[in-house]
Every structure is written in C-alpha cells, then in structure tokens.
Coordinates of C-alpha atoms and ligand atoms in Angstrom, one line a residue:
X1 CA 21.5 82.9 27.8
X2 CA 18.8 83.6 30.4
X3 CA 16.3 82.9 27.7
X4 CA 17.8 79.4 27.0
X5 CA 17.7 78.7 30.8
X6 CA 14.2 79.4 30.9
X7 CA 13.3 77.2 28.0
X8 CA 15.5 74.6 29.7
X9 CA 13.5 74.8 32.8
X10 CA 10.3 74.4 31.0
X11 CA 11.4 71.5 29.2
X12 CA 12.7 69.8 32.4
X13 CA 9.5 70.7 34.0
X14 CA 7.5 69.1 31.2
X15 CA 9.7 65.8 31.4
X16 CA 9.2 65.6 35.0
X17 CA 5.3 66.0 34.7
X18 CA 5.2 63.4 31.9
X19 CA 7.3 61.1 34.2
X20 CA 4.8 61.7 37.0
X21 CA 1.9 61.0 34.9
X22 CA 3.5 57.8 33.6
X23 CA 4.0 56.8 37.2
X24 CA 0.5 57.6 38.2
X25 CA -0.7 55.4 35.3
X26 CA 1.6 52.5 36.1
X27 CA 0.7 52.7 39.9
X28 CA -2.9 52.7 39.0
X29 CA -2.7 49.7 36.6
X30 CA -0.7 47.9 39.4
X31 CA -3.2 48.7 42.0
X32 CA -5.9 47.2 39.7
X33 CA -3.7 44.2 39.4
X34 CA -3.2 43.9 43.0
X35 CA -6.9 44.1 43.6
X36 CA -7.5 41.2 41.1
X37 CA -4.6 38.9 42.2
X38 CA -4.6 40.0 45.9
X39 CA -1.1 38.7 46.2
X40 CA 0.3 42.0 47.5
X41 CA -2.6 43.3 49.3
X42 CA -3.3 42.6 53.0
X43 CA -4.8 44.3 56.0
X44 CA -3.1 45.2 59.4
X45 CA -5.0 45.3 62.5
X46 CA -4.5 47.9 65.1
X47 CA -5.7 47.1 68.6
X48 CA -8.2 49.5 70.5
X49 CA -7.4 49.7 74.0
X50 CA -9.8 50.5 76.8
X51 CA -8.4 53.4 78.8
X52 CA -9.6 52.2 82.2
X53 CA -8.7 48.3 82.0
X54 CA -6.0 48.6 79.3
X55 CA -7.7 45.6 77.6
X56 CA -7.9 45.3 73.9
X57 CA -11.7 46.0 72.9
X58 CA -11.2 45.7 69.2
X59 CA -9.1 46.8 66.0
X60 CA -9.1 49.0 63.4
X61 CA -8.5 47.4 59.8
X62 CA -5.8 49.4 57.7
X63 CA -4.9 48.5 54.3
X64 CA -1.5 47.5 53.3
X65 CA 0.2 47.3 49.8
X66 CA 3.5 45.4 49.6
X67 CA 4.5 46.6 46.1
X68 CA 6.9 44.1 44.7
X69 CA 9.2 46.8 43.4
X70 CA 8.7 49.8 45.9
X71 CA 7.8 47.7 48.9
X72 CA 5.3 48.9 51.4
X73 CA 3.3 51.8 50.2
X74 CA 1.4 53.9 52.6
X75 CA -2.3 53.9 52.4
X76 CA -2.2 57.7 52.8
X77 CA -0.5 57.5 49.1
X78 CA -2.5 54.7 47.5
X79 CA -5.9 55.5 49.0
X80 CA -6.1 58.7 46.9
X81 CA -5.0 56.8 43.7
X82 CA -7.6 54.3 44.3
X83 CA -10.0 57.3 44.8
X84 CA -9.2 59.0 41.5
X85 CA -9.0 55.8 39.5
X86 CA -12.3 54.5 40.6
X87 CA -11.0 51.6 42.4
X88 CA -11.8 52.7 45.9
X89 CA -15.2 50.8 45.6
X90 CA -13.6 47.6 45.1
X91 CA -10.6 48.2 47.5
X92 CA -13.0 49.4 50.4
X93 CA -15.3 46.5 49.9
X94 CA -12.3 43.9 50.0
X95 CA -11.2 45.5 53.4
X96 CA -14.6 45.5 54.6
X97 CA -15.2 41.9 53.8
X98 CA -11.9 40.6 55.2
X99 CA -12.6 42.6 58.5
X100 CA -16.1 41.3 58.8
X101 CA -14.9 37.8 58.3
X102 CA -12.4 38.2 61.2
X103 CA -14.9 40.2 63.3
X104 CA -17.5 37.4 63.0
X105 CA -15.0 35.1 64.9
X106 CA -14.7 37.4 67.6
X107 CA -18.1 38.7 68.8
X108 CA -18.1 41.6 71.3
X109 CA -14.9 43.1 69.8
X110 CA -15.2 46.1 67.7
X111 CA -14.1 46.0 64.2
X112 CA -13.3 49.5 62.7
X113 CA -13.1 50.0 58.9
X114 CA -12.1 53.2 57.4
X115 CA -14.8 54.3 54.6
X116 CA -13.9 56.8 51.8
X117 CA -16.3 59.7 51.1
X118 CA -16.6 58.3 47.6
X119 CA -18.0 54.9 49.0
X120 CA -20.5 56.6 51.1
X121 CA -21.8 58.6 48.3
X122 CA -22.7 55.5 46.4
X123 CA -26.3 54.8 46.4
X124 CA -26.1 51.1 47.0
X125 CA -23.4 51.3 49.4
X126 CA -25.7 50.4 52.4
X127 CA -27.0 47.3 50.7
X128 CA -23.3 46.2 50.1
X129 CA -22.7 46.6 53.8
X130 CA -25.5 44.8 54.8
X131 CA -24.9 41.8 52.2
X132 CA -21.3 41.6 53.7
X133 CA -22.7 41.4 57.2
X134 CA -25.1 38.8 56.3
X135 CA -22.7 36.7 54.3
X136 CA -19.8 36.9 57.0
X137 CA -22.3 36.3 60.1
X138 CA -20.6 39.4 61.4
X139 CA -22.6 41.2 64.1
X140 CA -24.1 44.5 63.3
X141 CA -23.2 46.1 66.6
X142 CA -19.6 45.2 66.3
X143 CA -19.0 47.2 63.2
X144 CA -17.8 50.6 63.2
X145 CA -17.4 52.6 60.0
X146 CA -14.6 55.5 60.2
X147 CA -15.5 58.3 58.1
X148 CA -13.7 61.8 58.0
X149 CA -15.1 65.2 59.0
X150 CA -15.5 66.2 55.5
X151 CA -18.5 64.2 55.2
X152 CA -20.4 66.3 57.6
X153 CA -19.9 69.3 55.5
X154 CA -21.0 67.2 52.4
X155 CA -24.7 68.2 51.9
X156 CA -25.2 65.3 49.6
X157 CA -28.5 63.6 50.3
X158 CA -27.1 60.0 49.7
X159 CA -24.2 60.2 52.3
X160 CA -26.6 61.4 54.9
X161 CA -29.1 58.9 54.1
X162 CA -26.5 55.9 54.2
X163 CA -25.3 57.3 57.7
X164 CA -29.0 57.3 59.0
X165 CA -29.5 53.8 57.7
X166 CA -26.4 52.5 59.3
X167 CA -27.0 54.0 62.6
X168 CA -30.8 52.9 62.6
X169 CA -29.3 49.3 62.0
X170 CA -27.0 49.8 65.0
X171 CA -23.9 50.1 63.1
X172 CA -21.5 52.4 64.9
X173 CA -20.2 55.6 63.2
X174 CA -16.9 57.1 64.0
X175 CA -15.6 60.4 63.1
X176 CA -11.8 59.9 62.2
X177 CA -9.0 62.6 62.6
X178 CA -11.3 64.9 64.7
X179 CA -10.0 68.3 64.9
X180 CA -8.1 68.4 61.7
X181 CA -10.9 69.6 59.2
X182 CA -13.8 72.1 59.8
X183 CA -14.3 70.4 63.1
X184 CA -17.5 71.9 64.5
X185 CA -19.3 70.1 67.1
X186 CA -22.4 71.7 66.0
X187 CA -22.3 69.3 62.8
X188 CA -22.4 66.4 65.3
X189 CA -26.1 67.4 66.1
X190 CA -27.0 67.1 62.5
X191 CA -25.3 63.7 61.8
X192 CA -25.2 62.0 65.1
X193 CA -22.1 59.7 65.6
X194 CA -21.3 57.2 68.0
X195 CA -17.4 58.1 68.6
X196 CA -14.9 61.0 67.7
X197 CA -11.3 59.7 67.3
X198 CA -9.2 62.8 68.3
X199 CA -6.4 63.2 65.8
X200 CA -2.7 62.3 66.6
X201 CA -1.7 66.0 66.1
X202 CA -3.4 66.9 69.3
X203 CA -2.3 64.0 71.1
X204 CA 1.3 64.5 70.1
X205 CA 1.4 67.9 71.9
X206 CA -0.4 67.0 75.0
X207 CA 2.9 66.6 77.1
X208 CA 4.2 70.1 76.0
X209 CA 1.4 72.2 75.0
X210 CA -1.4 73.5 77.4
X211 CA -3.6 74.5 74.5
X212 CA -3.6 71.0 73.4
X213 CA -4.6 70.0 76.6
X214 CA -7.4 72.4 76.7
X215 CA -8.8 71.6 73.4
X216 CA -8.9 67.9 74.2
X217 CA -10.5 68.6 77.6
X218 CA -13.1 70.7 75.7
X219 CA -13.7 68.0 73.0
X220 CA -14.0 65.2 75.6
X221 CA -16.5 67.3 77.7
X222 CA -18.8 68.2 74.7
X223 CA -18.6 64.8 73.3
X224 CA -19.6 63.2 76.6
X225 CA -22.3 65.6 77.0
X226 CA -23.7 64.4 73.6
X227 CA -23.2 60.8 74.5
X228 CA -20.2 60.5 72.3
X229 CA -17.4 58.0 73.0
X230 CA -13.8 59.5 72.7
X231 CA -10.9 57.8 71.3
X232 CA -7.5 59.3 71.1
X233 CA -5.2 58.0 68.2
X234 CA -1.5 58.1 67.8
X235 CA -0.8 57.7 71.6
X236 CA 2.8 57.0 71.6
X237 CA 4.0 57.6 75.1
X238 CA 2.8 56.8 78.7
X239 CA 2.8 60.3 79.6
X240 CA 0.3 61.0 76.7
X241 CA -1.8 58.0 77.9
X242 CA -1.9 59.3 81.5
X243 CA -3.0 62.7 80.6
X244 CA -5.6 61.3 78.3
X245 CA -6.9 59.1 80.9
X246 CA -7.2 62.1 83.1
X247 CA -9.2 64.0 80.5
X248 CA -11.5 61.0 80.5
X249 CA -10.7 59.6 77.1
X250 CA -12.6 56.3 76.7
X251 CA -10.3 54.3 74.3
X252 CA -6.6 54.6 73.1
X253 CA -5.0 53.6 70.2
X254 CA -1.1 54.1 69.1
X255 CA 2.1 52.6 69.1
X256 CA 2.4 52.8 72.8
X257 CA 0.3 49.7 72.8
X258 CA 0.6 48.1 69.4
X259 CA 0.7 49.3 65.7
X260 CA -1.1 47.3 63.0
X261 CA -0.5 43.7 63.3
X262 CA -1.2 40.8 61.0
X263 CA -4.6 38.7 61.1
X264 CA -3.2 35.9 62.9
X265 CA -1.5 38.1 65.7
X266 CA -4.8 40.0 66.3
X267 CA -6.8 36.6 66.5
X268 CA -4.5 35.5 69.2
X269 CA -5.0 38.6 71.1
X270 CA -8.7 38.2 70.8
X271 CA -8.5 34.6 71.8
X272 CA -6.7 35.3 75.1
X273 CA -9.2 34.9 77.8
X274 CA -7.9 37.8 80.0
X275 CA -8.4 40.0 77.1
X276 CA -12.0 39.4 77.1
X277 CA -13.9 42.4 78.3
X278 CA -15.9 41.9 81.5
X279 CA -18.9 43.7 80.0
X280 CA -19.5 44.9 76.5
X281 CA -18.6 48.6 76.3
X282 CA -20.5 50.5 73.9
X283 CA -19.8 53.7 72.3
X284 CA -22.5 56.0 73.0
X285 CA -22.8 54.9 76.6
X286 CA -20.2 57.0 78.4
X287 CA -19.5 56.5 82.0
Ligands
C2E1 P1 -6.3 56.6 60.0 O1 -7.7 56.0 59.8 O2 -6.3 57.9 60.9 O3 -5.5 55.6 60.7 C1 -4.5 55.9 61.6 C2 -3.1 55.8 61.1 O4 -2.1 56.3 62.1 C3 -2.5 54.6 60.3 O5 -1.9 54.9 59.4 C4 -1.8 54.0 61.7 O6 -0.8 53.1 61.3 C5 -1.2 55.3 62.2 N1 -0.8 55.2 63.6 C6 -1.4 54.5 64.5 N2 -0.8 54.8 65.8 C7 0.2 55.7 65.6 C8 0.9 56.3 66.5 O7 1.1 55.9 67.6 N3 2.0 57.1 66.0 C9 2.0 57.3 64.5 N4 2.9 58.3 64.2 N5 1.0 56.9 63.7 C10 0.2 55.8 64.2 P2 -1.9 54.1 57.9 O8 -2.2 52.6 58.2 O9 -0.8 54.6 57.3 O10 -3.1 54.7 57.2 C11 -3.2 56.1 57.0 C12 -4.5 56.4 56.5 O11 -5.0 55.8 55.3 C13 -5.5 56.1 57.5 O12 -5.6 57.1 58.7 C14 -6.8 56.1 56.8 O13 -7.2 57.4 56.6 C15 -6.4 55.7 55.3 N6 -6.6 53.9 55.2 C16 -6.1 53.2 55.5 N7 -6.7 52.0 55.3 C17 -8.0 52.4 54.7 C18 -9.0 51.7 53.9 O14 -9.2 50.4 54.0 N8 -9.8 52.6 53.4 C19 -9.9 53.9 53.4 N9 -11.0 54.6 52.8 N10 -8.9 54.6 53.9 C20 -7.9 53.8 54.5
MG2 MG1 -9.2 55.5 60.8
MG3 MG1 -7.7 58.2 62.5
MG4 MG1 -5.3 59.7 61.3

C-alpha cells in the first residue's frame, strides 16, 4: 500500500511538472505576443524625490504586464521568463526607448531604467543605447542605467567594457538593491558607479533595528567618501524618511511619496513649475 502511495506521489509530481512546463511555455508565448502587439505591456514611472527639498527630481521606469487572463503580473515574475526565453533584449529595449521618449520632453529630470545582466553582456548594447538616445533626443546626462550587484562580480569583459563606455559618455550608472548580494564596497573601486540604491530590506527595518541604522550609516558614509550618490528605495513611512534624512541619504523613493504612475501622471508632475529643481543635482556630486 505504501508503495502504491509512493508511485502515486511520483505520478502527481510528474503531472505537476508537466503542468508547470506547459504554463511556462504558454506564458513565454504570450509574452512574445505582448511584445509584438504591445497591447498589454506598459510602463509605470515611480518618482525619485530629493531628500532635502522633497521635490521630484526624476523617475524610474518599471515594466508592467497586464495579462488578459491573469491580470497584473509582477515584473519580478516575468523578467526572469523574458531572460530565459531570450526576450529580455527586446523587452529591455522597448522600456528604454519609451523612457527616453518621455525623458527627452523633461530635460533635467533623471530617467532611470533597469538593465538585465544579459543585456549588458551583449556586445552591441552600447550602440543600441546611443542609437536610442540619438533617435529620441534624450540628454545623455539625464539617463541612468540601474544594474544589480551581481554584474560587479561578473568578470565578463563585455559587461565592464559597456559600463566604462556609458560612464565615459556621461550616462549615469546606479547599483540597484544594494546590500542584498555580495555587496562589497571594494568592487566599487573597480567599477565606479554614480549611485547606490539601498535595498528596501534595510529601509524597512530602520525604525526598529539598530543594526540596520548602523549598516545604512556606514554605507552612506563610504559611498559619499567615494563621491557616490545614495538613494533609499522602498521608503514607506515618514519615520523612515526622517532617519534616512539624518543619515544623509540624497534621494528617496517609495510608496510614502508615490508608487509607479502612468506616463500622463508623471508628465504632469514634471510639468509643475514648482517641481522644477532650482539647480540640477547630479549624482556623484555629493553635498
Ligand atoms: P527594482 O528595480 O528594485 O524596483 C523597485 C521595486 O520596488 C518596484 O517593484 C517598485 O514598485 C517597488 N517599490 C517601490 N517603492 C516601494 C515601497 O515603498 N514599498 C514596497 N513594498 N515596494 C516598493 P516592481 O515594479 O514590481 O519591480 C520589481 C523588479 O523587477 C524591479 O526591482 C526590477 O529589478 C525588475 N524590473 C522592473 N522593470 C524592469 C525592466 O524594464 N527591466 C528589467 N531588467 N528589470 C525590471
Ligand atoms: Mg530598479
Ligand atoms: Mg531597486
Ligand atoms: Mg528592489
């Protein structure tokens, strides 16, 4: 009897695996179609807020997929599918182009775009980015590419070559989700970046944990010593914003200010005269 149950479990497992594989295939095909028709793909823009003035100084472009059957699918789910199915290049380029079209109409505002390690490893990636900047009329210095820490460990020649090319051209580089990976500030010497984005997991513990405060303080101090701008992501409470201000964080991003909004809404924010920064704040130049 036990044996039968075991065989049953194996069968059930196999059935589940098949179902999962089927679903993966279906979702891949649907993502490919969404990219072609662009009907259900959109981009949300989350404001970046200057810590001192509390003014909006830019936005991060975040991919959105409104699936006809499943509703909103998180990019945390569909970006990995795009990566394994070879669609990330086209998806990433779509987001970059749209963000640059918007950014071109709002000079002086930072437009941040997430870049997958796979994109950065592509030999023609830099050329593609420069083409898009040229075609859209986006200012080079307003574009910020967000990469994850894993890229710093990546000894791939092409990735580092692309990063150096971008920096030489005046495109800003931000290290996303900082502190979650093999965060080692020593890597920052090898691949200089303009900004680190302190991960939400530190920010969420600021009000309760002394360790998080100490770690964040250390990160800010070291980053500033290296002329690196510091953004805190996932700021949800006024208390967190206050502590981050005391710690000297330059820019804040989170639901306390705004989640990702649609293009029309972020345009309206950029167009508000009292939202125009008095002077352009540049990452790398830290007060
Ligand atoms: P990320 O780049 O770290 O983006 C920040 C994520 O945190 C976003 O989730 C944003 O909606 C969310 N968030 C912002 N403020 C708060 C807050 O106060 N509280 C909480 N709980 N969450 C907050 P989202 O949009 O689901 O994106 C998830 C991840 O997917 C992004 O993390 C990024 O790594 C990736 N991603 C999104 N769009 C793209 C894209 O176009 N290309 C690539 N390669 N990756 C993308
Ligand atoms: Mg990001
Ligand atoms: Mg982030
Ligand atoms: Mg994150």
